[in-house]
Coordinates of C-alpha atoms in Angstrom, one line a residue:
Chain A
X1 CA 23.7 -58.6 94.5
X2 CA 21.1 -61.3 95.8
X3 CA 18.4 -58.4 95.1
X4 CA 20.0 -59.4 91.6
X5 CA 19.6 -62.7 92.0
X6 CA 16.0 -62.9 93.4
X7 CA 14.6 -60.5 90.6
X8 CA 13.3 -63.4 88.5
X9 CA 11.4 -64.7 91.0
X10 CA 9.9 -60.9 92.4
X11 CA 7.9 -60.0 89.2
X12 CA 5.6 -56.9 88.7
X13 CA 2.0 -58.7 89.1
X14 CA 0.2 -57.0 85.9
X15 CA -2.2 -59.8 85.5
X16 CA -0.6 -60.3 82.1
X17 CA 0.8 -64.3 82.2
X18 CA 4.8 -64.1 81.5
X19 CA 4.5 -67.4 78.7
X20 CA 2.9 -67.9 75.5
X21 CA 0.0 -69.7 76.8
X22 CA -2.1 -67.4 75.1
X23 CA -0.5 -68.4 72.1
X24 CA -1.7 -71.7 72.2
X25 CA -4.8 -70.6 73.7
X26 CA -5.9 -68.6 70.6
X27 CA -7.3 -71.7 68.6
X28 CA -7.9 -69.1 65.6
X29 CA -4.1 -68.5 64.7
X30 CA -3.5 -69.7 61.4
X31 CA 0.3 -67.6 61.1
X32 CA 2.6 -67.3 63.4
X33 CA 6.1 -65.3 62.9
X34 CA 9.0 -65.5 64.9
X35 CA 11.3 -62.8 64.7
X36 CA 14.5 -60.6 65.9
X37 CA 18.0 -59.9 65.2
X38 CA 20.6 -62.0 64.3
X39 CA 21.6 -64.9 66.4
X40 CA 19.0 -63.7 69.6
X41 CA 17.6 -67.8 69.2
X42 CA 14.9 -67.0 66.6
X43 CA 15.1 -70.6 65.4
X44 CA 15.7 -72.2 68.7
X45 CA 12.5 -70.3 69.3
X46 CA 10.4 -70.9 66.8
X47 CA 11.1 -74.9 67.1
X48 CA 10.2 -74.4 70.7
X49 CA 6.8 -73.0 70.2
X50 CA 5.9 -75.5 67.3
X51 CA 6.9 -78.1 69.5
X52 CA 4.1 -77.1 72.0
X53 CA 1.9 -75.9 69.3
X54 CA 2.0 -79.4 68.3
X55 CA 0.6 -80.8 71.4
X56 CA -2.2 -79.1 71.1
X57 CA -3.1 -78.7 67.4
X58 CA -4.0 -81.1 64.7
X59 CA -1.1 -80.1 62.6
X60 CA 1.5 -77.5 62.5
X61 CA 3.9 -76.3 59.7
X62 CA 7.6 -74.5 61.0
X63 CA 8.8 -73.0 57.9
X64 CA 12.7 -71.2 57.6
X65 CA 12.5 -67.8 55.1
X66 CA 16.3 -67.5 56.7
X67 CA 18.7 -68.0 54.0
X68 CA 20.8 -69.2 56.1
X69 CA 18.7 -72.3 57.3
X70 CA 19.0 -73.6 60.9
X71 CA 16.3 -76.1 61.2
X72 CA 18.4 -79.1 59.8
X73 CA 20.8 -78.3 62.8
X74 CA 18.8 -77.3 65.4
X75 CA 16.6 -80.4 64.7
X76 CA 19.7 -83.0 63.5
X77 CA 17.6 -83.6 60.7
X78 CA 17.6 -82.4 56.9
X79 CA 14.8 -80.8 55.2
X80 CA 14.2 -79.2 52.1
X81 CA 12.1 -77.4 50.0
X82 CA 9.1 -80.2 50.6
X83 CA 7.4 -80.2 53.6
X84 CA 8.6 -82.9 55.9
X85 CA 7.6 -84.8 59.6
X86 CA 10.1 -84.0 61.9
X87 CA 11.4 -87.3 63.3
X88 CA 9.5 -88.3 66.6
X89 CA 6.5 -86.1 65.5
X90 CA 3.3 -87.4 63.6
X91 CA 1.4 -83.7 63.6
X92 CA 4.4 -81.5 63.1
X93 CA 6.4 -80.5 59.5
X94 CA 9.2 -78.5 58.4
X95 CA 10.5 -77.2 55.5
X96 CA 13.3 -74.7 54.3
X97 CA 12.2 -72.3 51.6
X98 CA 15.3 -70.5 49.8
X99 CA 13.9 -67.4 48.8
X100 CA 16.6 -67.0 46.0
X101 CA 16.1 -70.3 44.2
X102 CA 12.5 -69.6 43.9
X103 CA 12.7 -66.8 41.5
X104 CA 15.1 -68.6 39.1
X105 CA 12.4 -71.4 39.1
X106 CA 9.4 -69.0 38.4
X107 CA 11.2 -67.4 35.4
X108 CA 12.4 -70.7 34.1
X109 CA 9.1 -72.1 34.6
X110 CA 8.0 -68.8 32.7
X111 CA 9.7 -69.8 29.1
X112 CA 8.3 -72.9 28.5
X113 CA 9.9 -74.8 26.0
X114 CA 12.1 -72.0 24.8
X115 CA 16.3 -72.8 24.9
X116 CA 18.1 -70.7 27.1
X117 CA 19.7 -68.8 24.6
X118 CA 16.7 -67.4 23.8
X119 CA 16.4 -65.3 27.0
X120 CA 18.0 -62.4 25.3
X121 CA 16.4 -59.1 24.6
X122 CA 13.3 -59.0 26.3
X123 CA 13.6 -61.9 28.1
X124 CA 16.8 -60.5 30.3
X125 CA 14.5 -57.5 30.7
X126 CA 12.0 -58.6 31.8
X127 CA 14.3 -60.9 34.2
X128 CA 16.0 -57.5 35.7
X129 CA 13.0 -55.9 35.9
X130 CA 11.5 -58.6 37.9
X131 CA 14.6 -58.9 40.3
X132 CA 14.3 -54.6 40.5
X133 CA 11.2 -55.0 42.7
X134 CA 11.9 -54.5 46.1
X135 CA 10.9 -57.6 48.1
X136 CA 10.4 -60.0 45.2
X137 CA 12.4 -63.0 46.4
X138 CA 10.9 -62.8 49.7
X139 CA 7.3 -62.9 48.1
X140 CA 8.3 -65.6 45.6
X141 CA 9.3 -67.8 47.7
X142 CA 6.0 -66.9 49.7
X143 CA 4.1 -68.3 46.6
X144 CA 5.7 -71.1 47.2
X145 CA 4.7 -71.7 50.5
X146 CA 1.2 -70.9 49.7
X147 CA 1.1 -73.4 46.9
X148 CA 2.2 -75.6 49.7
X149 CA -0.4 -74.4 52.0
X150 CA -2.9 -74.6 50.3
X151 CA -2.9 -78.0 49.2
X152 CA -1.8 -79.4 52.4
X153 CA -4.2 -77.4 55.0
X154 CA -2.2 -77.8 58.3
X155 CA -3.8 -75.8 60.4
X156 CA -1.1 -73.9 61.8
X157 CA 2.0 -72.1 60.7
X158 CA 5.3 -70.7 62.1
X159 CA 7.2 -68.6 60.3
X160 CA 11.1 -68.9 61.6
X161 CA 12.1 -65.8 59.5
X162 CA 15.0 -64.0 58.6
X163 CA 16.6 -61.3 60.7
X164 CA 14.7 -58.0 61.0
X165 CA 15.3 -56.0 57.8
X166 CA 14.5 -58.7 55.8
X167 CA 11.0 -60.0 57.0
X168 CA 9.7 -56.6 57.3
X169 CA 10.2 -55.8 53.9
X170 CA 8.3 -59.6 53.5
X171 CA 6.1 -58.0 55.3
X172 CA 5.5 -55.4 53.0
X173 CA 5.4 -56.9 49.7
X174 CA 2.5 -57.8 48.9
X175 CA 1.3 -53.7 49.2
X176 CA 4.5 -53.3 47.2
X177 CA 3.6 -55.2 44.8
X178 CA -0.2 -54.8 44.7
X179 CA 0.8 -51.1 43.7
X180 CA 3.1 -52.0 40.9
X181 CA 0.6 -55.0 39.6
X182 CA -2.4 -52.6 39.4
X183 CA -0.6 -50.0 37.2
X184 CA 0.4 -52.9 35.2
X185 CA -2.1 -53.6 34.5
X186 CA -3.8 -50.4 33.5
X187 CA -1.0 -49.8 31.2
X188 CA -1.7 -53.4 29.5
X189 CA -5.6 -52.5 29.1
X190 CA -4.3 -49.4 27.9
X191 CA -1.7 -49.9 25.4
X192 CA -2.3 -53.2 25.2
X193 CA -4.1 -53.0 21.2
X194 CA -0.7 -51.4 20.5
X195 CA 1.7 -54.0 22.3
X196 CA -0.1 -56.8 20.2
X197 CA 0.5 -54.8 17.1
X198 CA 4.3 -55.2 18.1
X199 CA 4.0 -58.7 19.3
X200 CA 2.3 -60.3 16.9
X201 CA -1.7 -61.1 17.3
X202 CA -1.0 -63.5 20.3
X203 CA 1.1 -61.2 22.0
X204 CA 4.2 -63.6 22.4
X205 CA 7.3 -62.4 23.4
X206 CA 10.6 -63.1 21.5
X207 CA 11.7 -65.9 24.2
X208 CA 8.6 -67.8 23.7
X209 CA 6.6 -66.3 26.6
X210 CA 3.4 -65.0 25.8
X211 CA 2.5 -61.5 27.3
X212 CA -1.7 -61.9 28.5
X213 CA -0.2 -65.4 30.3
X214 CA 2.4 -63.4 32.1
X215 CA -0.2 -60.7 33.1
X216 CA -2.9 -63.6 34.4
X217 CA -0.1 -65.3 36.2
X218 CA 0.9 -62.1 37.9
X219 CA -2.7 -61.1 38.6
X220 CA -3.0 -64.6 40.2
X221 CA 0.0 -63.9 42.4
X222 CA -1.7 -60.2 43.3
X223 CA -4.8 -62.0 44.2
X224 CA -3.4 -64.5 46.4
X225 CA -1.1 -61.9 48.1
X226 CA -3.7 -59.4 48.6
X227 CA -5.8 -62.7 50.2
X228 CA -3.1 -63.4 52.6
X229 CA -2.1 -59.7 53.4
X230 CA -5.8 -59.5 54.7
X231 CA -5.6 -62.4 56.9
X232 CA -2.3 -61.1 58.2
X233 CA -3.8 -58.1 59.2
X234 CA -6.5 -59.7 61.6
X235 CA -5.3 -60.4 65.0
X236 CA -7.3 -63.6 65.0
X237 CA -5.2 -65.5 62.2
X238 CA -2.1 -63.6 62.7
X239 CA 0.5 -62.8 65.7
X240 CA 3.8 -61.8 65.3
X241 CA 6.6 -63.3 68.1
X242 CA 9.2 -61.0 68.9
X243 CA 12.4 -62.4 69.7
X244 CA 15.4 -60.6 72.0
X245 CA 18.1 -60.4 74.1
X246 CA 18.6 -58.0 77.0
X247 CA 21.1 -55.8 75.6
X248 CA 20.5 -52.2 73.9
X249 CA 21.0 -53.0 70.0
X250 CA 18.9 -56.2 70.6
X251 CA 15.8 -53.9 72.0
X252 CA 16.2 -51.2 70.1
X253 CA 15.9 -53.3 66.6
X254 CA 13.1 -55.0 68.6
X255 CA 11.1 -51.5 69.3
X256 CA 11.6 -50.5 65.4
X257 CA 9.9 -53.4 64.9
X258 CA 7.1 -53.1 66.8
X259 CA 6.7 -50.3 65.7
X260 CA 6.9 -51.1 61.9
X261 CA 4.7 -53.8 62.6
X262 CA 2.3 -51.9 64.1
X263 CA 2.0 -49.5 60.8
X264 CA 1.6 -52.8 58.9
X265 CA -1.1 -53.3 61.0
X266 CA 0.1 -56.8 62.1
X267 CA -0.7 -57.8 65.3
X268 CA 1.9 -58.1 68.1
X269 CA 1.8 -59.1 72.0
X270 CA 4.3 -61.6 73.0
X271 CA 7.9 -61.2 73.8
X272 CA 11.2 -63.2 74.1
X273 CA 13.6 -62.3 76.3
X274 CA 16.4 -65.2 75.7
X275 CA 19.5 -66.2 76.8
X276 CA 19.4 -64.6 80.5
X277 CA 22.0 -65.3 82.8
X278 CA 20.9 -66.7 86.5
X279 CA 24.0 -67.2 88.6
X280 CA 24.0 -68.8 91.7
X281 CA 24.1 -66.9 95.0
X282 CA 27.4 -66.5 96.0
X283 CA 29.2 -67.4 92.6
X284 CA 32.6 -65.6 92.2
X285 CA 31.9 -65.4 88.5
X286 CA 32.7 -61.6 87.8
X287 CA 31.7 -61.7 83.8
X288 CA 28.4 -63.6 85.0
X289 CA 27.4 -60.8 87.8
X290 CA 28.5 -58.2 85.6
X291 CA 26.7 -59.2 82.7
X292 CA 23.6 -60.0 85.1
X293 CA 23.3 -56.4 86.2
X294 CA 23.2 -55.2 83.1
X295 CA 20.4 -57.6 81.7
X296 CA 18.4 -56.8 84.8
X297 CA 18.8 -53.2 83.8
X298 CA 17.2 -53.8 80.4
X299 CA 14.5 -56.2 81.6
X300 CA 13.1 -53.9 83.9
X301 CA 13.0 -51.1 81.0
X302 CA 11.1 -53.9 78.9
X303 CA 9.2 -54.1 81.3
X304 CA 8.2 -51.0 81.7
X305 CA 7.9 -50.0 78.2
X306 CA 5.8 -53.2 77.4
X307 CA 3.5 -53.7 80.0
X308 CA 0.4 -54.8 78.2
X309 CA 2.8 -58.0 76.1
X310 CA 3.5 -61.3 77.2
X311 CA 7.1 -61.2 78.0
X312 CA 8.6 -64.6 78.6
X313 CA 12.2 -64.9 80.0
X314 CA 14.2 -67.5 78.7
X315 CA 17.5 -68.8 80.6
X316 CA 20.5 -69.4 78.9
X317 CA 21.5 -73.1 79.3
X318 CA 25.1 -74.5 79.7
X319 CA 24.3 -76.8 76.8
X320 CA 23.8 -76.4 73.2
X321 CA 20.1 -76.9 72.2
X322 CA 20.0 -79.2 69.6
X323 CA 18.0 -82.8 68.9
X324 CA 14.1 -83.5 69.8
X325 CA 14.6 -83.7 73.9
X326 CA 16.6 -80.8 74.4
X327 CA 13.8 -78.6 72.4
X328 CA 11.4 -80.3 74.4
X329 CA 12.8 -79.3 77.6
X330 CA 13.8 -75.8 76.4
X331 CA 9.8 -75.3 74.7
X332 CA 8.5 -76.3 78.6
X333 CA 10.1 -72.9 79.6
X334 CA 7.4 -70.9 77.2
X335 CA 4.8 -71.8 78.8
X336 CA 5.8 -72.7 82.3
X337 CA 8.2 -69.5 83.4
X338 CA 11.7 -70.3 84.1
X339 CA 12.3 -70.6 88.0
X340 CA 16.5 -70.6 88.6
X341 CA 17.6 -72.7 91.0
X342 CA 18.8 -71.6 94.4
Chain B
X1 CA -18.7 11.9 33.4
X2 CA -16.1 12.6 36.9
X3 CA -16.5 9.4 38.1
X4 CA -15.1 7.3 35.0
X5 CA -12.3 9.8 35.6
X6 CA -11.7 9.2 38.8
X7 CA -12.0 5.2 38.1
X8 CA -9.4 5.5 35.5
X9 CA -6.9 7.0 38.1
X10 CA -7.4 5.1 40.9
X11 CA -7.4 1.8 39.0
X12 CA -3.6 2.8 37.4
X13 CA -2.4 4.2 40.9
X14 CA -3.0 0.5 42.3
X15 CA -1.9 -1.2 39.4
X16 CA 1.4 1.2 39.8
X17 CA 1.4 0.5 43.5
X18 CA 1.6 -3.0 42.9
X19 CA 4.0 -3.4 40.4
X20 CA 6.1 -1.1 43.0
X21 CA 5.7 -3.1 46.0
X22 CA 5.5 -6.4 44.7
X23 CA 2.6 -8.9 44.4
X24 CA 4.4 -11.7 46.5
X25 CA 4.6 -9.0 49.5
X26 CA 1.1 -8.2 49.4
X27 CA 0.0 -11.6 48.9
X28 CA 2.1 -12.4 52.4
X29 CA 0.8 -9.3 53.9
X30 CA -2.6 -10.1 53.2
X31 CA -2.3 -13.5 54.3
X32 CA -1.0 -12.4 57.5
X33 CA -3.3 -10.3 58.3
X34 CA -6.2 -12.9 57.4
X35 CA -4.8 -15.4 59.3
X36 CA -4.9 -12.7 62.7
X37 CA -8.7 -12.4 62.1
X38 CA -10.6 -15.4 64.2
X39 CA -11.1 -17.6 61.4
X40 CA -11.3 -21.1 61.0
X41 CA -8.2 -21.4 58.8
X42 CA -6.0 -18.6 61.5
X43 CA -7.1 -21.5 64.3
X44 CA -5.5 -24.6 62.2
X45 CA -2.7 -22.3 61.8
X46 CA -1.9 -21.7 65.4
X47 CA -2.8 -25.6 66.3
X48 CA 0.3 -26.4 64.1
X49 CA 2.3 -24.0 65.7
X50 CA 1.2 -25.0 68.9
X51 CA 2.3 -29.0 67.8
X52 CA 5.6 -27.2 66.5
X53 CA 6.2 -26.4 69.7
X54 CA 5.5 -29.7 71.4
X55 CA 7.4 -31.3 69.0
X56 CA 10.5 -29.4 69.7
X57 CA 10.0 -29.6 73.3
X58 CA 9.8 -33.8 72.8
X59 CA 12.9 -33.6 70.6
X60 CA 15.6 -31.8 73.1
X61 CA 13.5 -34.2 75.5
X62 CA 14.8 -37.4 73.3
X63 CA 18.0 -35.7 72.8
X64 CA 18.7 -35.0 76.4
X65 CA 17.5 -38.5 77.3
X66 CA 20.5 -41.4 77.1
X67 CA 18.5 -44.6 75.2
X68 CA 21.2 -46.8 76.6
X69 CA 20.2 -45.4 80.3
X70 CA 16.6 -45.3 80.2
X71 CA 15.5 -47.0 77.3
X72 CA 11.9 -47.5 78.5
X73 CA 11.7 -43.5 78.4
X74 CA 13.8 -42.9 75.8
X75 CA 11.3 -45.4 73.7
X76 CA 8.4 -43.9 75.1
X77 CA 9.4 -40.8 73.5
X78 CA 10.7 -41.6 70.5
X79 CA 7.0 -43.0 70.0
X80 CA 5.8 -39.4 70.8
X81 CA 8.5 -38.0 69.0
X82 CA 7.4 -39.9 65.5
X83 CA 3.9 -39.5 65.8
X84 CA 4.1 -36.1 66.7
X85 CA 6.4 -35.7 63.1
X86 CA 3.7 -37.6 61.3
X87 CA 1.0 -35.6 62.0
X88 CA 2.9 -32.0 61.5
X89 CA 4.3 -32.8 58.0
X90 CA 0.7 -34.4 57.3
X91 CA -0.5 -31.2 58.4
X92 CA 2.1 -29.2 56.5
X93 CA 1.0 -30.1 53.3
X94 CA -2.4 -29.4 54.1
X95 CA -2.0 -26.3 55.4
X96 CA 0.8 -25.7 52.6
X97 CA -2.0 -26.7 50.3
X98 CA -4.5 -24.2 51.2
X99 CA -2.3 -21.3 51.3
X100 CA -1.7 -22.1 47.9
X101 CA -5.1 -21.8 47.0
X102 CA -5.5 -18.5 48.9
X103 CA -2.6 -17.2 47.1
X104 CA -4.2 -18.5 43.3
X105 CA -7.7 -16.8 44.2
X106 CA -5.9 -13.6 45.0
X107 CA -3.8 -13.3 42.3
X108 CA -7.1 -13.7 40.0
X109 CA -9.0 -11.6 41.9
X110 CA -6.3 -9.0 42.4
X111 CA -5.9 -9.5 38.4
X112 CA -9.4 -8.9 37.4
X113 CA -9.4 -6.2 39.8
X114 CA -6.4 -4.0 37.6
X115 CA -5.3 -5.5 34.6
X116 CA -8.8 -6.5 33.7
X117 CA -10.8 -3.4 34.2
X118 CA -7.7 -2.0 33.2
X119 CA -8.2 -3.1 29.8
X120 CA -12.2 -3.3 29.9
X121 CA -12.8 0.4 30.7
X122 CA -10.8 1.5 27.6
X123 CA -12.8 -1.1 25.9
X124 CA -16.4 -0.2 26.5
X125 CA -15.7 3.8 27.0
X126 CA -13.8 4.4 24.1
X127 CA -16.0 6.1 22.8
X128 CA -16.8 8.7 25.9
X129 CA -15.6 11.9 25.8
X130 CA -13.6 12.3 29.9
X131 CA -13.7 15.3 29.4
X132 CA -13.5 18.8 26.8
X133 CA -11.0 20.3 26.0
X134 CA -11.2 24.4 25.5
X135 CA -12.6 25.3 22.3
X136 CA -9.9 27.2 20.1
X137 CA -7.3 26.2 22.8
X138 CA -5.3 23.8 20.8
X139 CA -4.5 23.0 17.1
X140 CA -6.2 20.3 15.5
X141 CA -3.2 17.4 15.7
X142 CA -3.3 18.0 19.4
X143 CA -7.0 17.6 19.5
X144 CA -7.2 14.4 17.4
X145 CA -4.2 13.2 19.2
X146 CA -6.4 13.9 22.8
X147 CA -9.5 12.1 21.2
X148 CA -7.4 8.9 20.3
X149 CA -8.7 6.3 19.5
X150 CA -12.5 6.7 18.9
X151 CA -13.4 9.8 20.9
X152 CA -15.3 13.1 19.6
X153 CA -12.7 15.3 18.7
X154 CA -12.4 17.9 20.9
X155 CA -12.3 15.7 24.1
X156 CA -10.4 13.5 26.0
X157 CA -10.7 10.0 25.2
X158 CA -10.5 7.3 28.0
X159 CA -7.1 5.8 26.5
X160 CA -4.9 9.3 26.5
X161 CA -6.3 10.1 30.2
X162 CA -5.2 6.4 31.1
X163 CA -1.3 7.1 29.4
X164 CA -1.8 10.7 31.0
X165 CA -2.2 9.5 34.8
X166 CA 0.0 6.5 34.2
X167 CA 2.7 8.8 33.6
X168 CA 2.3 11.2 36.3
X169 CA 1.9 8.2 38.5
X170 CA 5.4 6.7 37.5
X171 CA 6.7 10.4 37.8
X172 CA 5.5 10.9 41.1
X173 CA 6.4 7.1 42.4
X174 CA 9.9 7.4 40.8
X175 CA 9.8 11.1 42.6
X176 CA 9.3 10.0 45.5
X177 CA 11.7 6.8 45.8
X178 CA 14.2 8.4 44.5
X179 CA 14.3 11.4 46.7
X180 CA 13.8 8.6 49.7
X181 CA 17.2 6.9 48.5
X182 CA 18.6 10.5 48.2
X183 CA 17.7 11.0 52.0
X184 CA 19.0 7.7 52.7
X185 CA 22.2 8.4 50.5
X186 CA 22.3 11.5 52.8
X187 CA 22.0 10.3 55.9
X188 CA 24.7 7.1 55.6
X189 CA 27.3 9.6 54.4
X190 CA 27.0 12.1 56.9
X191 CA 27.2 8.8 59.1
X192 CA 30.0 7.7 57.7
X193 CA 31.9 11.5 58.1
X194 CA 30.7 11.1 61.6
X195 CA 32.8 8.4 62.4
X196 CA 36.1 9.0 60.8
X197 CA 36.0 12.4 62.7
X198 CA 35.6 10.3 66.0
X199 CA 38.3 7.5 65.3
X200 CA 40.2 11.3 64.0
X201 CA 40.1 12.3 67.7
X202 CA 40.9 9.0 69.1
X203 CA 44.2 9.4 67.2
X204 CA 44.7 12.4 68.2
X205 CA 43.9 11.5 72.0
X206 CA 46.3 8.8 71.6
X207 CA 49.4 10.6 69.7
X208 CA 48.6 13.3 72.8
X209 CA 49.7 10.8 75.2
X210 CA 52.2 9.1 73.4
X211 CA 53.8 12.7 73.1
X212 CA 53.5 13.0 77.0

């Protein structure tokens, strides 16, 4: 069992460093995700590295795309849908993006000046058809963040996103949509002398939209999404964080999404291994030893089976990590590896 | 003119063979037997069976291995195990792809080949005697029926000596199939009386003892 014990400190000398120094290293990263299943410490993560990010950039953006937002509580603080300083911070922001609101605003925002009750007919159509793309209200409330972005230049930004299924398919959208746009619009150039005979020579719809607006505002959206899905796809701007726990489901999820990420063509190298346990020689704690084994099983397979990433192993702390000097303490452990006390 | 004869009949005996045998089967067969030569496409044919077989091998690999166990393995080889997928369905429809095309340019060239010079020759020789008939032999309907359409009278023309050997053709291949399914017929039954006569002395064997 003290062979147990001491495996922390006995590590498999691959030259690779086990912290995300490189991370902060790589000056050129302009996006950042952070993600993993369910309740691994995506967020508790994510704060973590922005909080060291911080140190060493002129300004850095933590945004939540999890619907169910844990920034507010992991920071104490509230935050919206407006970028905000995180109290005791002059260089770091965060903000909580809902990604269902979003799509309500961009239709509303859509029939300008038309009642509600005139989203019938078309207007509900083209409201369903909106919602039927997969990936829409994670890429609207993208949009957002890029309006955001843009206007604010901070020079980097974390993504704290939702658990796996649902930022792959983030991942994905702009592709997704890219397809659908560009037939779009091939039908519109096509068909469109014939929709304006129906419409009326302005081609306004019934609910007081107007159809060549709709198709420039969507084209704008393709552009920008096509923009950012290029810079995601170069390793310099973009690294995705992987976040897990040393049990089976946890890896497993995390090697599908390797993997999937990896057919995106979005680069990955570091890895989280959170809340391991380090008991102290001798403790009589049976569920603690047990439990110990059985992580130390699974970190030697991901060790193994990712030898060329930066695998960083995270304790797990008696205490709840919440509130500015907790993160701080909990953020040294990326970069400087965890030793466990004797 | 012999050889127009000759034409004629060989071109109905393969058109008759065909329809016999079946142009999917001799579309396969052919296939097969171009894809045994050393050819380019026979090699890309034998790489994906080749990857089949790795792929399988991978798979009861996977399957033996527990991911819960050896997860660094079991990983490993799932990696192998997906890529290995990719690249054979990728493949497949390639491959699927260019058999189809064999199979289209056969079943042109194979319908040029009968059908078309099976309606051509009648076409452009209609008015070529085969052959002549006897003089005095026959009355005249029989002659002019012989010359039909366009021939001299008092020969063969191209059209009745192409109804004449597709007759004898379908004679002979119905001949011949159905005295094979005769022999057939033949040989199950006297099969069949074979075995009743052997269970018939088993019974016997058996009441024997049962009477001792």
């Amino acid at each position: 069992m003290s062979e147990d014990n001491t495996y922390a400190v006995v590590r498999s000398e691959d030259g690779l460093e086990h912290s995300l120094q490189s991370i902060l290293d790589q000056k050129s990263l302009r996006w950042i995700f952070v993600g993993g299943k369910g309740g691994v410490g995506k967020t508790t993560t994510s704060c973590s590295l922005a909080i060291q990010l911080a140190k060493v950039r002129r300004s850095v953006l933590l945004i939540s795309t999890d619907p169910a937002h844990n920034l507010s509580d992991a920071f104490s603080q509230k935050f919206g849908k407006e970028a905000r300083l995180v109290d005791g911070f002059d260089n770091l922001s965060a903000m909580e993006i809902d990604p269902n609101g979003s799509i309500q605003d961009l239709l509303a925002g859509q029939g300008e000046g038309a009642d509600a009750a005139d989203m019938g007919g078309i207007g509900n159509m083209m409201q369903d058809l909106a919602f039927a793309i997969p990936g829409i209200d994670e890429a609207m409330s993208f949009a957002e963040v890029l309006k955001q972005v843009k206007s604010l230049s901070y020079e980097t930004i974390i993504f704290d996103t939702a658990p796996t299924g649902h930022t792959l398919r983030f991942l994905q959208f702009p592709s997704v949509l890219e397809k659908a746009l560009a037939k779009v619009s091939q039908l519109s150039s096509q068909y469109g002398p014939l929709l304006s005979g129906f419409l009326g020579s302005n081609g306004s719809l019934p609910n007081g939209q107007n159809l060549n607006e709709m198709m420039e505002k969507l084209e704008t959206l393709r552009a920008t999404i096509s923009e950012v899905n290029t810079q995601f796809k170069d390793e310099r701007l973009t690294t995705f964080v992987c976040v897990c726990i040393p049990e089976f489901l946890s890896l497993y999820e995390t090697e599908r999404m390797i993997q999937e990420l990896a057919t995106y063509g979005i680069d990955t190298h570091s890895i989280v291994v959170n809340q391991l346990l380090f008991p102290k020689e001798g403790s009589d704690c049976e569920q603690c030893t047990a439990r110990r084994r059985m992580q130390v099983k699974y970190l030697e397979q991901i060790d193994e089976l990712y030898e060329d990433f930066n695998i960083v192993w995270m304790p797990l702390l008696t205490e709840e990590i919440r509130g500015k000097q907790r993160l701080e303490k909990f953020s040294e452990m990326l970069i400087k590896p965890y030793v466990p006390p004797k | 003119m012999p050889s127009l004869l000759v034409a004629i009949f060989v071109v109905e005996l393969v058109v008759q063979l065909v329809n016999s045998i079946g142009a999917a089967t001799i579309n396969s067969l052919i296939w097969r037997a171009v894809t045994s030569l050393p050819v380019p496409i026979a090699q890309e044919f034998a790489d994906q069976r080749k990857k089949q077989k790795e792929y399988l091998a991978v798979r009861r690999e996977l399957q033996a291995t527990s991911s819960q166990d050896q997860f660094a393995k079991w990983a490993k080889l799932r990696r192998q195990h997906d890529k290995l997928l990719e690249g054979l369905e990728k493949k497949k429809t390639a491959l699927d792809a260019s058999r189809a095309k064999f199979d289209s340019y056969l079943t042109t060239a194979r319908l040029i080949s009968t059908r078309g010079v099976q309606w051509f020759l009648p076409f452009w020789y209609s008015k070529e005697p085969i052959f002549w008939l006897p003089y005095g032999w026959f009355p005249y309907y029989v002659e002019w029926f012989a010359s039909f359409p366009r021939a001299p009278i008092g020969s063969v023309s191209i059209v009745v000596w192409q109804w004449a050997c597709t007759g004898m053709i379908t004679l002979i291949i119905e001949t011949v199939v159905a005295a094979y399914g005769l022999a057939a017929t033949v040989g199950e039954k006297a099969q069949k009386q074979a075995v009743p006569a052997g269970t018939a002395k088993v019974g016997d064997a058996g009441e024997t003892t049962k009477s001792r």
